[in-house]
Coordinates of C-alpha atoms in Angstrom, one line a residue:
M207 CA 0.0 0.0 0.0
S208 CA 2.9 2.3 0.7
L209 CA 3.9 2.1 -3.0
Y210 CA 0.5 3.4 -4.0
I211 CA 0.8 6.3 -1.6
F212 CA 3.7 7.7 -3.7
V213 CA 1.8 7.1 -7.0
I214 CA -1.4 8.7 -5.8
G215 CA 0.6 11.5 -4.1
A216 CA 2.4 12.3 -7.4
A217 CA -0.9 12.3 -9.3
L218 CA -2.5 14.7 -6.8
L219 CA 0.6 16.9 -6.9
S220 CA 0.2 17.2 -10.6
V221 CA -3.5 18.2 -10.3
V222 CA -2.7 20.7 -7.5
Y223 CA 0.2 22.2 -9.5
A224 CA -2.1 22.7 -12.4
L225 CA -4.7 24.4 -10.2
V226 CA -2.0 26.7 -8.8
V227 CA -0.9 27.7 -12.3
V228 CA -4.5 28.4 -13.3
W229 CA -4.7 30.8 -10.3
K230 CA -1.5 32.5 -11.4
I231 CA -2.8 32.9 -14.9
Q232 CA -6.1 34.4 -13.6
K233 CA -4.1 36.9 -11.5
S234 CA -2.2 38.2 -14.6
A235 CA -3.1 41.5 -16.3
K236 CA -6.6 41.7 -17.7
P237 CA -6.9 42.1 -21.4
T238 CA -8.5 45.1 -23.1
E239 CA -12.2 45.1 -23.9
K240 CA -11.5 44.5 -27.6
I241 CA -9.2 41.5 -26.9
A242 CA -11.6 40.1 -24.4
E243 CA -14.5 40.4 -26.8
I244 CA -12.6 38.5 -29.6
S245 CA -11.4 35.8 -27.1
S246 CA -15.0 35.4 -25.9
A247 CA -16.2 34.7 -29.4
I248 CA -13.5 32.1 -29.9
R249 CA -14.4 30.5 -26.6
E250 CA -18.1 30.5 -27.4
G251 CA -17.4 28.7 -30.7
A252 CA -15.0 26.2 -29.2
M253 CA -17.5 25.3 -26.4
A254 CA -20.3 24.9 -28.9
F255 CA -18.3 22.4 -30.9
L256 CA -17.2 20.5 -27.8
K257 CA -20.8 20.4 -26.5
R258 CA -22.1 19.0 -29.8
E259 CA -19.2 16.5 -30.0
Y260 CA -19.6 15.2 -26.4
R261 CA -23.4 14.8 -26.9
T262 CA -22.7 12.5 -29.9
I263 CA -20.0 10.6 -28.0
G264 CA -22.2 10.3 -25.0
L265 CA -24.9 8.5 -27.0
V266 CA -22.3 6.0 -28.4
A267 CA -20.7 5.5 -25.0
A268 CA -24.1 4.8 -23.4
V269 CA -24.8 2.0 -25.8
I270 CA -21.4 0.5 -25.4
F271 CA -21.6 0.8 -21.6
V272 CA -24.9 -1.2 -21.5
L273 CA -23.5 -3.9 -23.8
L274 CA -20.3 -4.2 -21.7
W275 CA -22.4 -4.5 -18.5
L276 CA -24.5 -7.2 -20.0
V277 CA -21.7 -9.2 -21.7
L278 CA -18.6 -8.6 -19.5
G279 CA -20.0 -7.5 -16.2
A280 CA -20.3 -4.4 -14.0
K281 CA -16.6 -3.9 -13.3
V282 CA -15.5 -3.8 -17.0
A283 CA -18.5 -1.5 -17.8
L284 CA -17.6 0.9 -14.9
G285 CA -13.9 0.8 -16.1
F286 CA -15.0 1.9 -19.5
L287 CA -17.2 4.6 -18.1
T288 CA -14.3 5.9 -15.9
G289 CA -11.9 6.0 -18.8
A290 CA -14.4 7.8 -21.0
V291 CA -15.3 10.4 -18.4
L292 CA -11.7 11.1 -17.4
S293 CA -10.7 11.4 -21.1
A294 CA -13.6 13.8 -21.8
L295 CA -12.6 15.8 -18.8
A296 CA -9.0 16.1 -20.0
G297 CA -10.2 17.4 -23.3
Y298 CA -12.6 19.8 -21.7
I299 CA -9.9 21.2 -19.4
G300 CA -7.5 21.6 -22.3
M301 CA -10.2 23.6 -24.2
V302 CA -11.1 25.8 -21.3
V303 CA -7.6 26.6 -20.3
S304 CA -6.5 27.4 -23.9
T305 CA -9.4 29.7 -24.6
K306 CA -9.0 31.6 -21.4
T307 CA -5.2 31.9 -21.7
N308 CA -5.0 33.2 -25.2
A309 CA -6.4 36.7 -24.3
K310 CA -3.9 36.9 -21.3
V311 CA -1.0 36.0 -23.7
A312 CA -2.2 38.6 -26.2
E313 CA -2.2 41.3 -23.5
A314 CA 1.1 40.2 -22.1
S315 CA 2.8 40.4 -25.6
K316 CA 2.4 44.2 -25.4
Q317 CA 4.8 44.2 -22.5
S318 CA 7.5 41.7 -23.4
L319 CA 8.2 38.4 -25.2
K320 CA 9.4 36.9 -22.0
K321 CA 6.1 37.6 -20.2
S322 CA 3.9 36.3 -23.0
F323 CA 6.1 33.2 -23.5
G324 CA 5.8 32.5 -19.8
L325 CA 2.0 32.8 -19.7
A326 CA 1.6 30.7 -22.9
F327 CA 3.8 27.9 -21.5
Q328 CA 1.9 28.0 -18.1
G329 CA -1.4 27.7 -20.0
G330 CA 0.0 24.6 -21.8
S331 CA 1.4 23.1 -18.6
V332 CA -2.1 23.2 -17.0
T333 CA -3.4 20.9 -19.7
G334 CA -0.3 18.7 -19.5
F335 CA -0.4 18.2 -15.8
F336 CA -4.2 17.8 -15.6
V337 CA -3.9 15.0 -18.2
V338 CA -1.1 13.0 -16.5
G339 CA -2.6 13.7 -13.0
L340 CA -6.1 12.5 -13.9
G341 CA -4.7 9.6 -15.9
L342 CA -2.4 8.2 -13.2
L343 CA -5.0 8.9 -10.5
G344 CA -7.7 7.1 -12.5
V345 CA -5.6 4.0 -13.2
S346 CA -4.1 3.7 -9.7
I347 CA -7.4 4.2 -7.7
F348 CA -9.5 2.1 -10.0
W349 CA -7.0 -0.7 -9.7
L350 CA -6.9 -0.4 -5.9
L351 CA -10.7 -0.6 -5.8
T352 CA -11.3 -3.4 -8.2
K353 CA -8.0 -5.5 -8.4
D354 CA -9.5 -6.6 -11.8
L355 CA -7.3 -6.6 -14.9
K356 CA -10.2 -6.9 -17.2
A357 CA -11.8 -3.8 -15.7
L358 CA -8.4 -2.0 -16.2
A359 CA -8.6 -2.9 -19.9
G360 CA -12.1 -1.5 -19.9
L361 CA -10.8 1.8 -18.6
G362 CA -8.3 2.0 -21.4
F363 CA -11.1 1.2 -23.9
G364 CA -13.2 4.0 -22.6
A365 CA -10.3 6.5 -22.9
S366 CA -9.7 5.2 -26.5
L367 CA -13.3 5.9 -27.5
I368 CA -13.2 9.6 -26.5
S369 CA -9.7 9.9 -28.1
I370 CA -10.9 8.7 -31.5
F371 CA -13.8 11.1 -31.6
A372 CA -11.9 14.1 -30.2
R373 CA -8.8 13.7 -32.3
L374 CA -10.5 12.9 -35.6
A375 CA -13.5 15.2 -35.3
G376 CA -11.3 18.0 -33.9
G377 CA -8.6 17.5 -36.5
I378 CA -11.1 17.5 -39.4
Y379 CA -12.8 20.7 -38.1
T380 CA -9.4 22.3 -37.6
K381 CA -8.1 21.7 -41.1
A382 CA -11.5 22.5 -42.7
A383 CA -11.7 25.9 -40.9
D384 CA -8.1 26.7 -41.6
V385 CA -8.3 26.0 -45.3
G386 CA -11.7 27.6 -45.6
A387 CA -10.5 30.8 -44.0
D388 CA -7.4 30.9 -46.2
L389 CA -9.4 30.3 -49.4
V390 CA -11.8 33.1 -48.7
G391 CA -9.3 35.6 -47.4
K392 CA -6.1 35.0 -49.3
V393 CA -7.4 33.6 -52.6
E394 CA -10.8 35.2 -53.2
Q395 CA -10.5 38.5 -51.3
G396 CA -6.7 39.1 -51.2
I397 CA -6.6 39.9 -47.5
P398 CA -4.0 38.6 -45.0
E399 CA -4.4 35.8 -42.5
D400 CA -6.3 36.6 -39.3
D401 CA -7.8 39.8 -40.8
P402 CA -10.9 40.8 -39.0
R403 CA -12.7 41.4 -42.3
N404 CA -12.7 37.6 -42.9
P405 CA -15.7 36.1 -40.9
A406 CA -14.0 32.6 -41.2
V407 CA -11.1 33.8 -39.0
I408 CA -13.0 33.0 -35.7
A409 CA -13.7 29.5 -37.0
D410 CA -10.0 29.1 -37.8
Q411 CA -9.1 30.2 -34.2
V412 CA -11.7 27.8 -32.8
G413 CA -10.2 25.0 -34.8
D414 CA -6.8 25.5 -33.1
N415 CA -8.5 24.8 -29.8
V416 CA -10.7 21.9 -30.7
G417 CA -8.0 20.0 -32.6
D418 CA -4.7 21.0 -31.1
C419 CA -5.8 21.4 -27.4
A420 CA -9.0 19.3 -26.7
G421 CA -8.3 16.6 -29.3
M422 CA -4.6 16.4 -28.5
A423 CA -5.3 16.2 -24.7
A424 CA -7.8 13.4 -25.1
D425 CA -5.4 11.6 -27.5
L426 CA -2.4 11.7 -25.2
F427 CA -4.5 10.9 -22.2
E428 CA -5.6 7.7 -23.9
T429 CA -2.0 6.8 -24.9
Y430 CA -0.7 7.5 -21.4
V431 CA -3.5 5.4 -19.7
V432 CA -3.4 2.5 -22.1
T433 CA 0.4 2.1 -22.0
I434 CA 0.4 2.0 -18.1
A435 CA -2.6 -0.4 -18.1
A436 CA -1.1 -2.6 -20.7
T437 CA 2.3 -2.8 -18.8
M438 CA 0.4 -3.7 -15.6
I439 CA -1.5 -6.5 -17.4
L440 CA 1.7 -7.7 -19.0
G441 CA 3.5 -7.7 -15.7
S442 CA 0.7 -9.8 -14.1
L443 CA 1.0 -12.4 -16.9
L444 CA 4.8 -12.6 -17.0
F445 CA 5.4 -12.5 -13.2
A446 CA 2.3 -14.2 -11.7
G447 CA 1.9 -13.4 -8.0
S448 CA 4.3 -10.5 -8.1
S449 CA 2.6 -7.2 -7.2
V450 CA 5.8 -5.3 -8.0
A451 CA 5.5 -6.0 -11.7
L452 CA 2.1 -4.3 -11.6
V453 CA 3.1 -1.3 -9.5
L454 CA 6.4 -0.5 -11.3
P455 CA 4.8 1.3 -14.3
L456 CA 2.8 3.4 -11.9
L457 CA 6.0 4.3 -9.9
L458 CA 7.8 5.2 -13.1
S459 CA 4.9 7.4 -14.2
G460 CA 4.8 9.1 -10.8
A461 CA 8.5 9.8 -11.0
G462 CA 7.9 11.3 -14.5
I463 CA 5.3 13.6 -13.1
V464 CA 7.6 14.9 -10.4
S465 CA 10.5 15.4 -12.8
S466 CA 8.2 17.2 -15.3
I467 CA 7.0 19.6 -12.6
A468 CA 10.6 20.3 -11.6
A469 CA 11.6 20.8 -15.2
T470 CA 9.2 23.6 -15.7
L471 CA 11.6 25.7 -13.7
F472 CA 14.1 25.3 -16.5
V473 CA 11.8 26.7 -19.2
K474 CA 12.9 30.3 -19.3
L475 CA 14.0 32.5 -22.2
G476 CA 17.7 33.2 -22.3
K477 CA 19.4 36.5 -23.4
K478 CA 19.1 35.6 -27.0
Q479 CA 15.3 34.8 -26.5
G480 CA 15.4 31.4 -28.2
I481 CA 11.9 30.0 -27.7
M482 CA 12.5 26.5 -29.0
A483 CA 15.7 26.3 -27.1
A484 CA 13.9 27.2 -23.9
L485 CA 11.2 24.5 -24.5
Y486 CA 13.8 21.8 -25.4
K487 CA 15.7 22.7 -22.3
G488 CA 12.6 21.8 -20.3
V489 CA 12.3 18.4 -22.0
A490 CA 16.0 17.7 -21.5
A491 CA 15.7 18.6 -17.8
A492 CA 12.7 16.4 -17.4
A493 CA 14.5 13.5 -19.0
V494 CA 17.6 13.9 -16.9
I495 CA 15.7 14.2 -13.6
S496 CA 13.5 11.2 -14.6
A497 CA 16.7 9.1 -15.3
L498 CA 17.9 10.0 -11.8
L499 CA 14.6 9.2 -10.1
F500 CA 14.3 5.9 -11.9
I501 CA 17.6 4.6 -10.3
P502 CA 16.3 4.0 -6.7
I503 CA 12.9 2.7 -8.0
I504 CA 14.3 0.1 -10.4
S505 CA 17.3 -0.9 -8.3
K506 CA 14.9 -1.7 -5.4
Y507 CA 12.3 -3.6 -7.3
S508 CA 14.0 -5.2 -10.3
Q509 CA 15.4 -8.1 -8.3
T510 CA 12.0 -8.9 -6.9
I511 CA 10.8 -9.9 -10.4
G512 CA 14.0 -11.8 -11.2
L513 CA 15.6 -9.2 -13.5
D514 CA 18.9 -7.4 -13.1
F515 CA 19.0 -3.6 -12.6
A516 CA 20.4 -3.1 -16.1
N517 CA 17.7 -5.2 -17.7
L518 CA 15.1 -2.6 -16.8
Y519 CA 17.1 0.6 -16.2
V520 CA 18.7 0.7 -19.7
P521 CA 15.3 0.3 -21.4
S522 CA 13.9 3.1 -19.3
L523 CA 16.8 5.3 -20.4
I524 CA 16.2 4.3 -24.0
G525 CA 12.5 5.4 -23.6
L526 CA 13.7 8.8 -22.3
A527 CA 16.3 9.2 -25.1
L528 CA 13.8 8.2 -27.7
A529 CA 11.4 10.9 -26.6
F530 CA 14.1 13.6 -26.9
G531 CA 15.5 12.1 -30.1
L532 CA 12.0 12.3 -31.8
F533 CA 11.8 16.0 -30.7
L534 CA 15.1 16.8 -32.4
I535 CA 14.1 15.0 -35.6
T536 CA 10.8 16.8 -35.7
D537 CA 12.5 20.1 -35.2
Y538 CA 15.0 19.4 -38.0
Y539 CA 12.3 18.6 -40.5
T540 CA 9.8 21.4 -39.6
S541 CA 11.9 24.4 -38.5
K542 CA 12.6 27.1 -41.0
K543 CA 16.2 27.2 -39.6
H544 CA 17.0 23.8 -41.2
K545 CA 17.5 22.6 -44.8
P546 CA 14.3 20.6 -45.4
V547 CA 11.9 23.5 -44.9
Q548 CA 14.3 25.8 -46.8
Q549 CA 14.3 23.4 -49.7
I550 CA 10.5 23.3 -49.9
A551 CA 10.4 27.2 -49.8
E552 CA 12.9 27.3 -52.6
A553 CA 11.0 24.8 -54.7
S554 CA 7.8 26.9 -54.2
Q555 CA 9.3 29.8 -56.1
S556 CA 8.7 28.0 -59.4
G557 CA 5.0 27.1 -58.8
H558 CA 2.5 24.9 -56.9
A559 CA 3.6 21.7 -58.6
T560 CA 7.2 21.8 -57.4
N561 CA 5.9 22.9 -53.9
V562 CA 3.8 19.7 -53.7
I563 CA 6.5 17.5 -55.1
A564 CA 9.2 18.9 -52.7
G565 CA 6.8 18.7 -49.8
L566 CA 5.9 15.1 -50.4
A567 CA 9.6 14.1 -51.0
I568 CA 10.7 15.8 -47.7
G569 CA 7.7 14.3 -45.9
M570 CA 8.6 10.8 -47.0
Q571 CA 12.2 11.3 -46.2
S572 CA 11.4 12.6 -42.7
T573 CA 9.9 9.1 -41.7
Y574 CA 13.3 7.4 -42.2
A575 CA 15.0 8.6 -39.0
P576 CA 12.1 8.0 -36.6
V577 CA 11.5 4.5 -38.0
V578 CA 15.2 3.6 -37.5
L579 CA 15.4 5.2 -34.0
I580 CA 12.2 3.5 -32.9
S581 CA 13.3 0.1 -34.3
I582 CA 16.6 0.2 -32.6
S583 CA 14.9 1.2 -29.3
I584 CA 12.5 -1.7 -29.6
L585 CA 15.3 -4.2 -30.4
V586 CA 17.7 -3.2 -27.7
S587 CA 14.9 -2.9 -25.0
Y588 CA 13.6 -6.4 -25.9
W589 CA 17.1 -7.8 -26.0
L590 CA 17.8 -6.5 -22.5
G591 CA 14.5 -7.0 -20.7
G592 CA 12.3 -9.1 -22.9
I593 CA 8.7 -8.0 -23.6
Y594 CA 8.5 -6.4 -20.1
G595 CA 11.7 -4.4 -20.7
L596 CA 10.1 -3.1 -23.9
A597 CA 6.9 -2.2 -22.0
V598 CA 9.1 -0.3 -19.4
A599 CA 10.7 1.6 -22.3
A600 CA 7.2 2.7 -23.5
V601 CA 6.2 3.8 -20.0
S602 CA 9.4 5.7 -19.7
L603 CA 8.9 7.4 -23.0
L604 CA 5.4 8.5 -21.9
S605 CA 6.5 9.5 -18.4
L606 CA 7.3 12.9 -20.0
T607 CA 3.8 13.3 -21.2
G608 CA 3.1 16.3 -18.9
M609 CA 6.0 18.3 -20.4
I610 CA 5.2 17.2 -23.9
I611 CA 1.6 18.3 -23.7
A612 CA 2.7 21.6 -22.2
M613 CA 4.8 22.2 -25.3
D614 CA 2.1 21.0 -27.7
S615 CA -0.6 23.3 -26.1
Y616 CA 1.8 26.2 -26.1
G617 CA 1.5 26.3 -30.0
P618 CA -2.3 26.8 -30.3
I619 CA -2.4 29.3 -27.4
T620 CA 0.2 31.6 -29.0
D621 CA -1.4 31.1 -32.4
N622 CA -4.7 32.2 -31.0
A623 CA -3.0 35.2 -29.2
A624 CA -1.4 36.3 -32.5
G625 CA -4.8 36.1 -34.3
I626 CA -6.5 38.0 -31.6
L627 CA -3.9 40.8 -31.7
E628 CA -4.3 40.9 -35.5
M629 CA -8.1 41.3 -35.2
A630 CA -7.8 43.8 -32.4
G631 CA -5.6 46.0 -34.6
A632 CA -2.5 45.7 -32.3
D633 CA 0.9 46.9 -33.6
A634 CA 3.2 44.6 -35.5
K635 CA 5.8 44.3 -32.7
S636 CA 3.2 42.8 -30.3
R637 CA 2.1 40.3 -32.9
E638 CA 5.7 39.2 -33.6

């Protein structure tokens, strides 16, 4: 039971930290009336979408819940319901925080880049730490109450259902609104992006929230919960009678939460004001702190399940390294500072056809490095710790989910803020 105290404590710490950050954001400078009005319109549209989406999901979930109750029993059905509710809550929180933070960031950008960056990252971190906190809390408490692996699988299934709807529906809406706004504004009317004369701009801003905040939060919540649950189920099958094999993924996830909270202290702009450098510094700090926290956890419990320290610790390091490696690869292929994007921009000068060809070529090329990196990680983790070592690597990779979501949510928040400033007629310096 003492092991679960740490796990539940880490999950509660994550939720409390997120609430404290919400309070800090609320205390920041109030936006002007014009900015607040535009932000309110975006929030109204986003909430209307979410309300309609959740109503549809609710009908589907209700049917599945009844079927599971009749076929597999009450525990599995309740697990499904718990996963679905928590996943929906994660998406809702992501949406609310994003739509309330964008106006604050827009106002802060009038003062300094450092202040607006800090607020935007704080807004993203609220979503991130609510997701991991609710996820770990849900899995650990539900397992303690039921001690039923089938019910745990049901919880993962519930989270997956919401994830599919939120990610796909939100993503389709996002792209449709984005392209629609650009077609009307840039192609037909010849007006710039986020211009207030284009009525589709609000829909575009809503899309950033429903897809990149609510959808992404539900998606990563599902991945986080399902990976932990799958590792617990795997541990029970491979090491029958060993409670440590079930608790270890929870302990590693709890350590990841603690390290991610500590790493937020490292996310600060330097003198050169490199935004991406500040964000990557946070991810690197979270990975290093996690690697240190994993040492006492794995060294104490690896022998209990008949594995050497290195058989589990090295796969955990591989998971952390893979997370950071994928960030670097993504940055290389998507940042305008690097050659791939520059090549596409250069190809675009001769027309649409070469733009599409270059984009497809670079896109296909960009899959090579991640596939190789993931394949090597899988092979080495399996060679060292077998299938359980591979599962530990996956849990380790996702232990940084809080920090990863904070970075992901930072994007749509700042994008919204820039659009709001454009529509409010702010000066160019603030928008930059």
